[in-house]
Coordinates of C-alpha atoms in Angstrom, one line a residue:
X238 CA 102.2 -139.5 -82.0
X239 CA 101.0 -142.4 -79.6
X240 CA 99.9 -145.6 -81.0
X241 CA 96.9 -146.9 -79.4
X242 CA 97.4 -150.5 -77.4
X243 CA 95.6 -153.7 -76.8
X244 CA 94.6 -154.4 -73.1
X245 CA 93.1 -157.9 -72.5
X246 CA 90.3 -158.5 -69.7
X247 CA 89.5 -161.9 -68.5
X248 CA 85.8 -162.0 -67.4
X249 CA 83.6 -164.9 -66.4
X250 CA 80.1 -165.3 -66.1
X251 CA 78.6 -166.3 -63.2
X252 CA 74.8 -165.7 -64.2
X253 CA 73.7 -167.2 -67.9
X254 CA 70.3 -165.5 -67.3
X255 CA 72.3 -162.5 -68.1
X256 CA 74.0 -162.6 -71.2
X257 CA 71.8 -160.2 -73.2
X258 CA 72.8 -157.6 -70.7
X259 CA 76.8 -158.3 -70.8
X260 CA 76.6 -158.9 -74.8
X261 CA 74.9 -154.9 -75.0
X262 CA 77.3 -153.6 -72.2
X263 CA 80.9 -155.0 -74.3
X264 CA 79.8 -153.2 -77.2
X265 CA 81.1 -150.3 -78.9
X266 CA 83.6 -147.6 -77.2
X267 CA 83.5 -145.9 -73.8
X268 CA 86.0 -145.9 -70.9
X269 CA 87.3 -149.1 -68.9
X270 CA 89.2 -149.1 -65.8
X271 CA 91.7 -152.5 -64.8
X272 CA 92.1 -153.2 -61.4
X273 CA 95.2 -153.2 -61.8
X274 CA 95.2 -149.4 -62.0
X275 CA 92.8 -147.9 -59.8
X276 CA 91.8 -144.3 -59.4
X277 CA 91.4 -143.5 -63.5
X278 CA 90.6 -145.2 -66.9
X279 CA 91.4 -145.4 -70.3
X280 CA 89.2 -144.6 -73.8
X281 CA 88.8 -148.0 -75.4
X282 CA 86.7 -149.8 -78.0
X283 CA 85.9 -153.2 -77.8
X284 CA 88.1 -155.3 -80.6
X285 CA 87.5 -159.2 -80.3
X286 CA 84.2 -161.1 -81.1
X287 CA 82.7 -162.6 -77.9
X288 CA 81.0 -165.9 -79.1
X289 CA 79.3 -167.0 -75.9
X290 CA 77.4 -170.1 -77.4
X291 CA 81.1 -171.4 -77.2
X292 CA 82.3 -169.9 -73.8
X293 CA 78.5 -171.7 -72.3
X294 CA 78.6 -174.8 -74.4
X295 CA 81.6 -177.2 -72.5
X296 CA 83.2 -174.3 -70.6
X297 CA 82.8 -174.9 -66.6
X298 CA 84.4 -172.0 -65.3
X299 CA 82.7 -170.0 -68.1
X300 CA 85.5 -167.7 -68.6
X301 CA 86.1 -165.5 -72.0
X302 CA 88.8 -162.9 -72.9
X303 CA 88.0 -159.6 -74.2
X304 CA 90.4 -157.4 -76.2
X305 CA 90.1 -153.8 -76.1
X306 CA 91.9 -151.2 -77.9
X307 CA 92.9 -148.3 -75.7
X308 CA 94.0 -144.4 -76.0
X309 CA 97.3 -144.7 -75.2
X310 CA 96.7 -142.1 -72.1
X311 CA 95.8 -143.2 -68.7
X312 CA 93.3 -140.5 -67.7
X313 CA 92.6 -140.0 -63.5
X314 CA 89.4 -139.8 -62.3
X315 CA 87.7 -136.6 -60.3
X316 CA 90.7 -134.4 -62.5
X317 CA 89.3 -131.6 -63.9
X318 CA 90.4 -130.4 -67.3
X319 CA 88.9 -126.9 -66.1
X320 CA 90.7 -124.9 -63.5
X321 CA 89.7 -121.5 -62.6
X322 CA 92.7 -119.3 -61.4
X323 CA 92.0 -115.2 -60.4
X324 CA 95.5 -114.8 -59.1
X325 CA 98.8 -115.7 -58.0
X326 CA 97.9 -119.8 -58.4
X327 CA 100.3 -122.1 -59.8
X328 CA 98.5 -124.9 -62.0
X329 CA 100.2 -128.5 -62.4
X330 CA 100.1 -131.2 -65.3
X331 CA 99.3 -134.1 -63.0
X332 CA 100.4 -136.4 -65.7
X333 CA 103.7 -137.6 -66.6
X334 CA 103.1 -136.3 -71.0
X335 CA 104.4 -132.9 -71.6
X336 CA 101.2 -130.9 -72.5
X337 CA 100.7 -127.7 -73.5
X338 CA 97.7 -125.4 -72.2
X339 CA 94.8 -123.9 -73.7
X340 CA 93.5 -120.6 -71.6
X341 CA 90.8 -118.5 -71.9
X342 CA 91.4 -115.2 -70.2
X343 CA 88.3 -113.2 -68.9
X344 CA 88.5 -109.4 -67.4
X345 CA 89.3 -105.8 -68.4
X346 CA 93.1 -105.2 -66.7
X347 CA 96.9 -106.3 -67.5
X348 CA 98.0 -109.6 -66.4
X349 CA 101.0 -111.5 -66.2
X350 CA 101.4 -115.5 -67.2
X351 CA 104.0 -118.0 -66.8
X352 CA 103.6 -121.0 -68.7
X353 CA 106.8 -123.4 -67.9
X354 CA 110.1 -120.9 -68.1
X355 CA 108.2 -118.3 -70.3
X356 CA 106.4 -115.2 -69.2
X357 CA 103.8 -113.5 -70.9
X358 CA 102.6 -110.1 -70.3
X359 CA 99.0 -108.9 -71.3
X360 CA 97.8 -105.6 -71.3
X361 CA 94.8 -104.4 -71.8
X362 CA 92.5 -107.0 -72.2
X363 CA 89.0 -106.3 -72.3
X364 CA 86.6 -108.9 -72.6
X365 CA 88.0 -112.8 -73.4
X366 CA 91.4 -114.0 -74.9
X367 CA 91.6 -117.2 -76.0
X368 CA 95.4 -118.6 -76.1
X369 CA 97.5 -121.6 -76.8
X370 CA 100.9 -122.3 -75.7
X371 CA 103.5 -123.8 -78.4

């Protein structure tokens, strides 16, 4: 078990006229990426209260912080979870978290899987298989 984690964003605003717009888009839960780690995102909820009658009244560089709780996984964009295989392809975890697969099997032979060190024969599948390795 992971425990989630608090990243902090510092943001400023450079247009007033528009903080309707940024009040409804730092609401709720979604993804966010951090520039400082391109190429994927995390799941995060927004945490802190953004009071922007403070951050506009007396602030110059009108500049606020906002908290948000994130998944603990880093997730890499244009990854699929889905990867269709008919035969003889080896499929990689790209992440660094040992995982174990889900598969669903489709066809009417016997085939052969290795997951990690372990092999598993199947024979005689007709139709779907759904399967889990643990």
């Amino acid at each position: 078990m992971y425990d989630d984690m608090v990243m902090t964003a510092t943001c400023f605003v450079q247009d007033a006229a528009r903080i309707a717009e940024i009040t409804a888009w730092l609401k709720g839960s979604g993804t966010v990426t951090f520039a400082n780690r391109p190429g994927g995102y995390y799941q995060a909820r927004i945490v802190n209260q953004i009071d922007f009658e403070k951050i506009l009244r007396g602030n110059p560089h009108r500049s606020f912080a906002v908290n948000f709780r994130c998944k603990p996984f880093w997730h890499a964009q244009n990854v699929s979870d889905i990867v269709v295989i008919t035969s003889g392809t080896l499929v990689n975890n790209p992440g660094s978290v040992y995982s174990e697969p889900i598969m669903t099997v489709y066809g009417s032979s016997d085939i052969t899987l290795m997951v990690g060190m372990t092999v598993i024969e199947l024979t005689g599948i007709s139709g779907t298989l759904y399967w889990t390795a643990s």
